[in-house]
Coordinates of C-alpha atoms in Angstrom, one line a residue:
M24 CA 120.5 81.4 122.0
N25 CA 119.2 79.2 119.2
A26 CA 121.1 76.5 117.3
H27 CA 122.4 78.9 114.7
E28 CA 123.8 81.4 117.3
L29 CA 125.2 78.6 119.4
S30 CA 126.9 77.0 116.4
I31 CA 128.7 80.2 115.8
R32 CA 129.7 80.5 119.4
M33 CA 131.0 76.9 119.4
A34 CA 133.0 77.5 116.2
S35 CA 135.0 80.2 118.0
D36 CA 136.2 77.5 120.5
A37 CA 136.5 74.6 118.0
A38 CA 139.8 73.2 119.2
A39 CA 138.7 72.8 122.8
I40 CA 135.3 71.3 121.9
A41 CA 136.8 68.9 119.4
Q42 CA 139.3 67.7 121.9
Y43 CA 136.6 67.4 124.6
L44 CA 134.3 65.3 122.3
L45 CA 137.1 63.3 120.7
P46 CA 139.7 62.9 123.4
G47 CA 141.4 60.0 121.5
G48 CA 142.1 62.2 118.5
K49 CA 145.1 64.2 117.5
R50 CA 145.8 67.7 116.1
K51 CA 147.1 67.7 112.5
A52 CA 147.8 71.1 111.1
G53 CA 144.5 73.1 111.3
E54 CA 142.4 70.0 112.0
W55 CA 141.5 67.5 114.7
T56 CA 141.4 63.9 113.5
A57 CA 139.9 60.8 115.0
G58 CA 138.7 57.4 113.8
N59 CA 135.0 58.0 114.3
T60 CA 132.5 59.7 116.6
T61 CA 133.1 57.2 119.4
G62 CA 136.6 58.8 119.7
E63 CA 138.7 55.9 118.5
A64 CA 142.2 56.7 117.1
G65 CA 142.4 57.2 113.4
Q66 CA 142.1 59.8 110.6
S67 CA 138.8 59.1 108.8
L68 CA 137.0 61.8 110.8
S69 CA 138.3 65.4 110.6
V70 CA 137.2 68.6 112.3
R71 CA 138.3 72.0 111.0
L72 CA 139.7 74.1 113.8
T73 CA 140.5 77.5 112.1
G74 CA 139.3 79.8 109.4
A75 CA 135.9 80.4 108.0
K76 CA 135.0 76.7 108.2
A77 CA 136.0 76.3 111.9
G78 CA 133.8 73.6 113.5
V79 CA 132.9 71.9 110.2
W80 CA 133.5 68.1 110.3
K81 CA 133.2 65.1 108.2
D82 CA 133.6 61.4 108.7
F83 CA 134.9 60.2 105.3
A84 CA 134.2 56.6 106.2
N85 CA 130.4 56.9 106.4
G86 CA 129.7 60.3 104.9
E87 CA 128.4 61.9 108.2
G88 CA 129.2 65.5 108.9
G89 CA 128.0 68.9 109.9
D90 CA 128.9 71.6 112.5
L91 CA 129.9 71.1 116.1
L92 CA 126.4 70.7 117.3
D93 CA 125.9 67.8 114.9
L94 CA 129.2 66.4 116.2
W95 CA 128.1 66.8 119.8
A96 CA 124.8 64.9 119.0
A97 CA 126.7 62.2 117.1
C98 CA 129.3 61.7 119.8
R99 CA 126.9 61.7 122.7
G100 CA 124.2 59.8 120.8
C101 CA 121.6 62.4 121.7
S102 CA 119.1 64.7 119.9
I103 CA 120.0 68.2 118.8
A104 CA 117.8 69.7 121.5
E105 CA 119.8 67.7 124.2
A106 CA 123.1 68.6 122.5
I107 CA 122.1 72.3 122.7
N108 CA 121.5 72.1 126.4
E109 CA 124.7 70.2 127.1
A110 CA 126.8 72.6 124.9
K111 CA 125.4 75.6 126.6
T112 CA 126.3 74.1 130.0
Y113 CA 129.8 73.3 128.7
L114 CA 130.3 76.9 127.5
G115 CA 128.8 78.4 130.6
V116 CA 125.9 80.0 128.7
R117 CA 123.2 81.0 131.1
E118 CA 120.0 82.4 129.8
T119 CA 117.6 83.9 132.3
M120 CA 114.4 85.1 130.8
P121 CA 111.2 86.1 132.7
V122 CA 109.0 83.1 133.4
R123 CA 105.3 83.6 132.8
E124 CA 102.7 81.0 133.7
K125 CA 101.5 79.6 130.5
P126 CA 97.8 79.3 129.8
S127 CA 96.3 75.9 130.6
F128 CA 95.2 73.8 127.7
K129 CA 93.2 70.6 127.7
R130 CA 94.4 67.6 125.7
P131 CA 91.6 66.4 123.4
Q132 CA 90.1 63.0 123.6
K133 CA 90.8 60.6 120.8
P134 CA 88.3 61.7 118.1
Q135 CA 85.5 59.5 117.0
C136 CA 86.7 58.7 113.5
Q137 CA 88.1 56.0 111.3
A138 CA 91.1 55.6 109.1
A139 CA 90.8 57.7 105.9
K140 CA 88.9 55.6 103.4
S141 CA 86.9 56.5 100.3
G142 CA 85.9 60.1 101.0
A143 CA 88.9 61.7 102.7
L144 CA 91.3 59.3 101.2
E145 CA 90.3 60.0 97.6
W146 CA 90.2 63.8 98.4
L147 CA 93.8 63.7 99.6
K148 CA 95.0 61.5 96.8
G149 CA 93.3 63.9 94.4
R150 CA 95.6 66.5 95.9
G151 CA 98.6 64.4 94.8
L152 CA 99.3 62.8 98.2
T153 CA 100.3 59.2 98.4
D154 CA 99.0 56.4 100.6
E155 CA 102.3 56.4 102.5
T156 CA 102.2 60.2 103.2
I157 CA 98.5 60.0 104.4
A158 CA 99.4 57.1 106.7
A159 CA 102.5 58.8 108.0
F160 CA 100.5 61.8 109.2
K161 CA 97.8 59.4 110.6
I162 CA 95.0 61.2 108.7
A163 CA 91.5 59.9 109.5
E164 CA 88.0 60.8 108.5
Q165 CA 84.8 61.6 110.3
M166 CA 81.1 61.7 109.2
R167 CA 79.2 64.5 110.8
N168 CA 75.7 65.7 109.8
G169 CA 76.0 63.9 106.6
K170 CA 79.3 65.6 105.7
T171 CA 82.8 64.0 105.4
Y172 CA 85.6 65.6 107.4
A173 CA 89.3 64.9 107.1
V174 CA 90.8 64.6 110.6
F175 CA 94.3 66.0 111.1
P176 CA 95.9 64.9 114.4
Y177 CA 98.5 67.2 115.9
L178 CA 101.0 64.8 117.5
R179 CA 103.9 65.9 119.6
D180 CA 106.2 64.2 122.0
G181 CA 104.1 61.1 121.8
E182 CA 100.7 62.7 122.7
L183 CA 97.7 64.2 120.9
V184 CA 97.9 67.9 121.4
N185 CA 95.2 69.2 119.0
V186 CA 92.9 68.0 116.2
K187 CA 91.7 69.9 113.1
Y188 CA 88.6 68.8 111.2
R189 CA 88.2 69.9 107.6
N190 CA 85.1 69.5 105.4
I191 CA 86.4 67.9 102.2
A192 CA 83.7 69.6 100.1
E193 CA 83.6 73.1 101.7
K194 CA 87.0 74.7 102.2
K195 CA 85.9 77.2 104.8
D196 CA 84.2 74.6 107.0
M197 CA 86.9 73.6 109.4
R198 CA 87.4 73.6 113.2
Q199 CA 89.8 72.7 115.9
E200 CA 89.3 71.2 119.3
G201 CA 88.0 73.8 121.8
G202 CA 90.6 74.7 124.5
A203 CA 93.4 72.8 122.8
E204 CA 96.9 74.1 122.6
P205 CA 97.8 76.1 119.4
C206 CA 100.9 74.3 118.0
L207 CA 102.6 73.3 114.8
F208 CA 101.4 70.3 112.8
G209 CA 103.8 67.4 112.0
W210 CA 106.2 67.3 114.9
H211 CA 106.0 63.5 115.2
L212 CA 107.7 63.1 111.8
I213 CA 110.6 65.5 112.4
D214 CA 113.9 63.7 113.0
P215 CA 115.3 64.7 116.5
K216 CA 118.7 65.3 114.8
A217 CA 117.2 67.5 112.0
R218 CA 118.8 71.0 111.7
T219 CA 116.6 72.3 108.9
V220 CA 112.8 72.5 108.9
A221 CA 110.1 74.1 106.7
I222 CA 107.1 76.0 108.1
C223 CA 104.1 76.4 105.9
E224 CA 100.5 77.6 106.1
G225 CA 98.4 74.4 105.9
E226 CA 98.5 70.8 106.9
I227 CA 98.3 69.6 103.2
D228 CA 101.2 71.8 102.3
A229 CA 103.3 70.2 105.1
M230 CA 102.3 66.7 103.9
T231 CA 103.3 67.8 100.4
L232 CA 106.7 69.0 101.5
H233 CA 107.3 65.8 103.6
Q234 CA 106.4 63.8 100.5
M235 CA 109.1 65.7 98.6
G236 CA 111.7 64.9 101.2
I237 CA 111.6 68.2 103.0
P238 CA 110.9 68.0 106.8
A239 CA 107.9 70.3 107.3
L240 CA 105.6 71.7 109.9
S241 CA 102.4 73.7 109.4
V242 CA 100.8 76.5 111.4
N243 CA 97.4 75.7 112.8
A244 CA 95.3 78.8 112.0
G245 CA 96.6 80.6 109.0
A246 CA 99.5 82.9 108.2
G247 CA 98.4 85.8 110.4
N248 CA 97.9 83.8 113.6
H249 CA 101.1 83.2 115.6
Q250 CA 99.6 82.0 118.9
W251 CA 101.4 78.7 118.3
L252 CA 104.8 80.5 118.6
E253 CA 104.6 80.9 122.3
N254 CA 104.1 77.1 122.8
D255 CA 106.6 75.8 120.3
W256 CA 109.2 78.5 120.9
E257 CA 111.8 76.3 122.6
R258 CA 111.3 73.5 120.2
L259 CA 112.3 75.7 117.3
D260 CA 115.6 76.6 119.0
R261 CA 117.3 73.5 117.7
F262 CA 117.0 74.5 114.0
S263 CA 119.8 76.5 112.4
E264 CA 117.8 76.9 109.2
I265 CA 114.0 77.6 108.8
L266 CA 112.5 77.5 105.4
V267 CA 109.3 79.6 105.2
F268 CA 106.9 78.2 102.6
F269 CA 103.9 80.6 103.2
D270 CA 101.4 81.3 100.4
S271 CA 102.2 83.8 97.7
D272 CA 99.2 86.0 98.5
E273 CA 99.3 89.2 100.5
A274 CA 98.3 87.5 103.8
G275 CA 101.0 84.9 103.3
K276 CA 103.7 87.5 102.6
K277 CA 102.7 89.5 105.7
G278 CA 102.6 86.4 107.9
A279 CA 106.0 85.3 106.6
D280 CA 107.6 88.6 107.4
E281 CA 106.3 88.5 111.0
L282 CA 107.4 84.9 111.4
V283 CA 110.9 85.6 110.1
R284 CA 111.2 88.7 112.4
R285 CA 110.3 86.8 115.5
V286 CA 112.2 83.5 115.0
G287 CA 115.3 85.2 113.7
I288 CA 116.1 86.7 110.3
E289 CA 119.6 85.2 110.4
R290 CA 118.3 81.6 110.2
C291 CA 115.4 82.0 107.9
K292 CA 114.9 81.8 104.1
V293 CA 111.6 82.5 102.4
V294 CA 111.1 80.0 99.6
N295 CA 109.3 81.3 96.5
L296 CA 107.3 78.8 94.5
P297 CA 105.9 79.3 91.0
A298 CA 102.5 78.5 92.4
K299 CA 100.1 79.7 95.2
D300 CA 101.4 77.1 97.7
A301 CA 103.3 73.8 97.9
N302 CA 100.3 71.6 97.2
D303 CA 99.3 73.7 94.2
Y304 CA 102.8 73.3 92.9
L305 CA 102.6 69.5 93.3
I306 CA 99.2 69.3 91.5
Q307 CA 100.8 71.3 88.6
G308 CA 103.2 68.4 88.2
A309 CA 106.3 69.5 90.2
C310 CA 108.6 66.7 91.5
G311 CA 111.0 66.6 94.4
E312 CA 113.8 68.0 92.2
D313 CA 111.7 71.0 91.4
F314 CA 111.0 71.7 95.1
W315 CA 114.6 71.3 96.1
H316 CA 115.6 73.7 93.3
C317 CA 113.3 76.3 94.8
V318 CA 114.9 75.7 98.2
K319 CA 118.4 76.2 96.7
E320 CA 117.3 79.4 95.0
A321 CA 116.0 80.8 98.3
K322 CA 118.5 83.5 99.5
P323 CA 119.2 84.7 103.0
L324 CA 117.0 87.7 103.6
D325 CA 118.5 91.1 103.1
P326 CA 119.0 93.2 106.3
E327 CA 115.8 95.2 107.0
E328 CA 117.7 98.4 106.5
L329 CA 118.6 97.6 102.9
R330 CA 115.6 98.6 100.8
Q331 CA 114.9 100.1 97.4
A332 CA 113.2 103.4 97.6
S333 CA 110.5 102.2 95.1
D334 CA 109.4 99.6 97.7
F335 CA 107.7 102.3 99.6
I336 CA 105.7 103.9 96.8
T337 CA 102.6 101.9 97.5
R338 CA 102.6 103.2 101.1
V339 CA 103.2 106.7 99.8
K340 CA 100.1 106.4 97.6
S341 CA 98.0 105.2 100.5
M342 CA 99.2 108.2 102.5
F343 CA 97.9 110.5 99.8
W344 CA 94.9 108.5 99.0
P345 CA 94.0 106.1 101.9
A346 CA 91.6 103.3 101.0
H347 CA 88.7 102.7 103.2
E348 CA 89.9 99.2 104.1
D349 CA 93.5 100.2 104.8
A350 CA 94.5 99.3 108.4
R351 CA 95.3 102.4 110.4
D352 CA 97.4 102.9 113.4
P353 CA 95.5 102.9 116.8
V354 CA 94.3 106.3 117.8
L355 CA 94.4 108.2 121.1
R356 CA 91.2 107.1 122.8
L357 CA 89.7 108.5 126.1
D358 CA 85.9 108.6 126.2
K359 CA 86.0 108.9 122.4
D360 CA 88.5 108.5 119.6
L361 CA 90.7 111.6 119.2
D362 CA 91.6 111.2 115.5
W363 CA 94.2 114.0 115.6
F364 CA 96.8 111.6 117.0
E365 CA 97.8 108.0 116.1
F366 CA 100.3 105.8 117.9
R367 CA 102.6 104.7 115.1
K368 CA 105.0 101.8 115.3
G369 CA 108.7 102.6 115.7
E370 CA 108.1 105.8 117.7
V371 CA 108.9 107.1 121.2
T372 CA 106.3 109.3 123.0
V373 CA 107.3 111.4 126.1
W374 CA 104.6 112.1 128.7
T375 CA 105.4 114.9 131.1
G376 CA 103.6 117.0 133.7
Y377 CA 104.1 118.4 137.2
N378 CA 103.8 116.0 140.2
G379 CA 100.2 115.4 141.1
H380 CA 98.9 116.6 137.8
G381 CA 97.9 113.2 136.5
K382 CA 100.5 112.3 133.8
S383 CA 100.7 108.6 134.9
L384 CA 97.0 108.4 135.4
M385 CA 96.4 109.8 131.9
L386 CA 98.9 107.3 130.4
S387 CA 97.1 104.5 132.2
Q388 CA 93.8 105.5 130.6
V389 CA 95.4 105.9 127.2
Q390 CA 96.7 102.4 127.7
L391 CA 93.2 101.0 128.3
G392 CA 92.0 102.7 125.1
L393 CA 94.8 101.1 123.1
M394 CA 94.2 97.7 124.6
A395 CA 90.5 98.1 123.6
Q396 CA 91.9 98.5 120.0
G397 CA 93.8 95.2 120.3
E398 CA 97.2 96.4 121.4
R399 CA 99.3 94.7 124.0
F400 CA 101.3 96.5 126.8
M401 CA 104.2 95.9 129.1
V402 CA 104.6 98.4 131.9
F403 CA 107.6 99.3 134.2
S404 CA 106.6 101.6 137.1
G405 CA 109.4 101.6 139.6
E406 CA 107.3 103.8 141.9
M407 CA 104.3 101.5 142.3
T408 CA 103.9 97.8 143.2
P409 CA 102.0 95.7 140.6
E410 CA 99.1 95.5 143.0
R411 CA 98.8 99.3 143.2
Q412 CA 99.2 99.6 139.4
L413 CA 96.4 97.1 138.8
K414 CA 94.1 98.7 141.4
R415 CA 94.2 101.8 139.3
T416 CA 93.7 99.8 136.2
V417 CA 90.7 97.9 137.6
K418 CA 89.1 101.2 138.7
Q419 CA 89.6 102.8 135.3
A420 CA 88.6 99.7 133.3
S421 CA 85.4 99.1 135.2
G422 CA 84.4 102.8 135.4
V423 CA 83.4 102.6 139.0
D424 CA 85.0 103.5 142.3
R425 CA 84.6 100.2 144.0
P426 CA 83.9 97.3 141.6
T427 CA 82.5 94.0 142.8
M428 CA 84.7 90.9 143.1
A429 CA 83.0 89.6 140.0
F430 CA 83.8 92.8 138.1
I431 CA 87.4 92.6 139.3
D432 CA 87.6 89.1 137.9
A433 CA 86.2 90.3 134.6
V434 CA 88.8 93.0 134.4
G435 CA 91.5 90.4 135.2
A436 CA 90.2 88.1 132.4
W437 CA 90.2 91.0 130.0
I438 CA 93.7 92.2 130.6
H439 CA 95.1 88.6 130.8
D440 CA 96.5 88.6 127.2
K441 CA 96.8 92.4 126.9
Q442 CA 99.0 93.6 129.8
W443 CA 102.3 92.5 131.2
I444 CA 104.3 94.0 134.1
F445 CA 108.1 94.4 134.6
N446 CA 108.0 93.2 138.1
V447 CA 110.6 95.4 139.8
V448 CA 109.8 98.1 142.4
G449 CA 112.6 100.6 142.6
S450 CA 115.4 101.4 140.1
A451 CA 115.9 99.2 137.1
G452 CA 118.8 99.0 134.6
L453 CA 117.8 100.5 131.2
D454 CA 119.7 97.8 129.3
R455 CA 117.9 95.1 131.2
L456 CA 114.6 96.8 130.6
L457 CA 115.1 96.9 126.9
S458 CA 116.4 93.3 126.9
V459 CA 113.2 92.0 128.5
F460 CA 111.1 94.3 126.3
L461 CA 112.7 92.7 123.3
Y462 CA 112.0 89.2 124.6
A463 CA 108.4 90.2 125.3
N464 CA 108.0 91.6 121.8
K465 CA 109.3 88.5 120.1
R466 CA 107.7 85.9 122.4
Y467 CA 104.3 87.5 123.1
G468 CA 103.9 90.1 120.3
I469 CA 103.8 93.0 122.7
C470 CA 104.1 96.3 120.8
H471 CA 103.6 99.0 123.5
F472 CA 106.1 99.5 126.4
V473 CA 106.0 102.0 129.2
I474 CA 108.9 103.3 131.3
D475 CA 107.5 105.3 134.2
S476 CA 109.8 107.0 134.8
L477 CA 113.3 107.8 133.5
M478 CA 114.3 108.7 137.0
M479 CA 113.5 105.1 138.1
T480 CA 116.2 103.7 135.8
D481 CA 120.0 103.7 136.2
V482 CA 120.3 106.8 134.0
P483 CA 121.7 109.6 136.2
E484 CA 119.6 112.7 136.7
D485 CA 122.4 115.1 137.4
G486 CA 126.1 115.3 138.1
S487 CA 129.1 114.8 135.9
G488 CA 128.3 113.0 132.7
A489 CA 124.5 113.0 133.3
M490 CA 123.7 114.9 130.1
T491 CA 125.7 112.5 128.0
A492 CA 124.2 109.5 129.8
Q493 CA 120.6 110.8 129.1
K494 CA 121.5 111.4 125.5
D495 CA 122.8 107.8 125.1
A496 CA 119.7 106.5 126.9
M497 CA 117.4 108.3 124.6
R498 CA 119.3 107.0 121.6
K499 CA 118.9 103.4 122.9
M500 CA 115.2 103.8 123.5
C501 CA 114.6 105.3 120.0
D502 CA 116.7 102.6 118.4
F503 CA 114.8 99.9 120.3
A504 CA 111.4 101.3 119.1
R505 CA 112.5 101.7 115.5
R506 CA 114.3 98.4 115.1
N507 CA 111.5 96.4 116.4
G508 CA 108.5 98.3 115.2
V509 CA 107.1 99.0 118.6
H510 CA 105.9 102.1 120.5
L511 CA 107.7 103.2 123.7
H512 CA 106.1 105.5 126.2
L513 CA 108.5 107.4 128.5
V514 CA 107.3 109.4 131.5
A515 CA 109.7 112.3 132.2
H516 CA 109.4 114.8 135.0
P517 CA 109.6 118.5 134.2
R518 CA 111.8 121.0 135.9
K519 CA 110.2 122.4 139.1
G520 CA 108.4 125.6 138.0
A521 CA 107.6 128.5 140.2
D522 CA 104.1 128.7 138.8
E523 CA 102.0 125.6 138.1
S524 CA 99.0 127.6 137.0
K525 CA 99.8 126.7 133.4
G526 CA 101.2 123.5 132.0
P527 CA 104.9 122.9 131.1
G528 CA 106.2 123.0 127.6
K529 CA 108.5 120.5 125.9
L530 CA 111.5 122.6 126.8
D531 CA 110.6 122.3 130.5
V532 CA 111.4 118.6 130.7
A533 CA 114.2 118.0 133.3
G534 CA 117.6 116.9 132.1
S535 CA 119.1 116.8 128.7
S536 CA 117.3 118.5 125.8
K537 CA 118.0 115.3 123.8
I538 CA 115.1 113.7 125.6
T539 CA 112.5 115.7 123.8
D540 CA 114.7 116.2 120.7
G541 CA 114.9 112.5 120.2
A542 CA 111.3 111.8 121.0
D543 CA 108.8 111.5 118.1
N544 CA 105.9 112.9 120.2
V545 CA 105.7 114.9 123.4
F546 CA 102.5 115.3 125.5
T547 CA 102.1 117.5 128.6
V548 CA 99.4 116.9 131.2
W549 CA 98.2 119.7 133.3
S550 CA 95.5 119.8 136.0
A551 CA 93.6 122.9 137.2
R552 CA 93.5 121.2 140.7
K553 CA 90.1 122.7 141.4
D554 CA 88.6 122.4 144.9
E555 CA 85.0 121.2 144.7
N556 CA 84.4 122.8 148.1
D557 CA 85.4 126.2 146.8
P558 CA 82.3 128.6 146.6
N559 CA 83.5 129.6 143.2
Y560 CA 83.9 126.1 141.9
D561 CA 82.5 125.8 138.4
A562 CA 81.8 122.2 137.2
E563 CA 81.5 123.4 133.6
K564 CA 85.1 124.6 133.4
P565 CA 87.7 122.0 132.4
D566 CA 89.6 120.2 135.1
A567 CA 92.7 119.5 133.0
K568 CA 94.4 119.9 129.7
L569 CA 96.2 117.4 127.5
E570 CA 98.6 119.2 125.1
L571 CA 100.4 117.8 122.1
Q572 CA 103.7 119.7 122.1
K573 CA 105.4 117.8 119.3
Q574 CA 104.5 115.2 116.6
R575 CA 107.3 114.5 114.2
N576 CA 105.3 112.3 111.7
G577 CA 101.7 113.4 112.0
E578 CA 99.7 116.1 110.3
V579 CA 99.0 117.9 113.5
Q580 CA 102.0 119.5 115.2
H581 CA 100.3 121.1 118.2
Y582 CA 96.9 120.5 119.8
S583 CA 95.2 121.3 123.1
Q584 CA 92.5 119.0 124.4
Y585 CA 90.6 120.3 127.4
L586 CA 89.4 117.6 129.8
W587 CA 87.0 116.9 132.7
F588 CA 87.9 114.5 135.4
N589 CA 85.6 111.7 136.8
K590 CA 87.1 111.2 140.3
A591 CA 85.2 107.9 141.1
A592 CA 86.4 106.2 137.9
Q593 CA 89.7 108.0 137.8
Q594 CA 89.0 108.8 134.1
F595 CA 89.4 111.9 132.0
A596 CA 86.5 112.8 129.7
T597 CA 86.3 115.3 126.8
N598 CA 83.1 117.0 128.0
S599 CA 81.7 118.4 131.2
R600 CA 79.3 115.4 131.6
R601 CA 82.3 113.4 132.8
H602 CA 80.8 110.2 131.5
A603 CA 82.8 107.1 132.7
V604 CA 83.7 104.6 130.1
E605 CA 83.2 100.9 131.0
Y606 CA 86.0 99.2 129.1
V607 CA 85.1 95.8 130.5
T608 CA 81.8 94.1 131.2
F609 CA 81.1 91.0 133.3
H610 CA 81.5 88.9 130.2
G611 CA 84.9 90.2 129.5
E612 CA 83.9 91.8 126.2
P613 CA 84.4 95.4 125.2
T614 CA 81.4 97.7 125.4
K615 CA 79.5 98.5 122.3
A616 CA 81.4 101.8 122.0
Y617 CA 84.6 99.7 121.4
A618 CA 83.2 96.6 119.8

């Protein structure tokens, strides 16, 4: 619950909170009045208790005011972050989210540099920045190989967290401290009681906005890199309003959309400037009044569902005439790319097959192929412990039956930022699953989620009301995928067939027909279950078949892919050579086939 959400919650209990913070006050009509924020008797401070402005307060003696969070901070003499924690405790708000050990970062040594003088100083002043602004951000300069670099220190909570070096003559010549924590630039100048902050693309833009009176932070590595979000997530909770000042180019717009989605559309405004970026606007002659006018003109973002049809025409054109450089969705990849199927965002894929025919094994290999294409996964498998799951992953990723310890470490390093596990063995509540999935998507950018299987959730398989419950469950899962632009993989068991000599169809999935009706894609996995000791055993004949039974949005509606199984690597291959793919090398890099 961020500051914006908490403020709304507090407003619904405005009378009790006002009395709690100002016990010496009195109720007067629809307001609570007091002398000041110390709680003295009087009437100069008034808190609205009812209506649309419930929780809004103002001290007419000194002009202070705001919402109940501001009042809490003023009365307690604390920061907004501290006020949030105290208010949550008072309201009984308990937030339990999965705890993941954060990567370890090293704090950089104080760089070998000097205060910005002729080179860096004149370069920054040439960008319209004043001596006061340059000094406030503690910008220094460094000479290296005959070149002058401006030094931007990332200061937070009283310590040096990161440092960026930028060549003042060559824009693309910049670097950051190796192994340092990705974080936002400018924290040391943000008032602990500030409720509004701007986030922009570059350090110079943040300095520009600060100079114009707008508290601002900058991302550390461009609009498309959101690694900093994991590390500064909690610090952003205290802001009720976030002004997004990303560049007006395509990369900036795409990065702004992603940032808004992850930190909360309800508290974000995208500010449009009549220039490429904030500093460019300053150089063109804009003053503080011009900047604030743009801030006032920024509107809350429309709901994602409200779009003009013409907004999609560009995408329609690319579907008819795709450009070579257009980003495509990740494909189905086993030992090679199977271009007849792509994993699109906002879809649900059902995987089914008889027990022992390899549906979970197939999905595990598909998962590796997607991770090799840069995708991130979170997996719930109520039937297997994490150790058992990862043993299979290590075997498939290494391509050998018994990898060395070093090889296992290499696989562990490769999957570190690619795979997460919902650590529950046994049944899990579907609502809880989707709640943690949503958190993982927003916090870590995970876009693929596996539920293996539906029978391991609290959705009933049979009995009274089971069909309705399964229909509702499928609706929830489809809604989750579409709302958040992710892909959900659901393993569903088929009805027990009398004859397993051929694979099941989509109508053979056990339970409600709404499971496959609601799914965007349905795959069946079937194994011939051949006996290598059988005198009639033929190694050239396929061992298994992967069959696409449904694809709502693709060009191919039905497809059969015959497969051969490499038992040692636990991998399926598309030819009888059964070549094992080595997804991971000892250096933790994808093989040439996937580079």
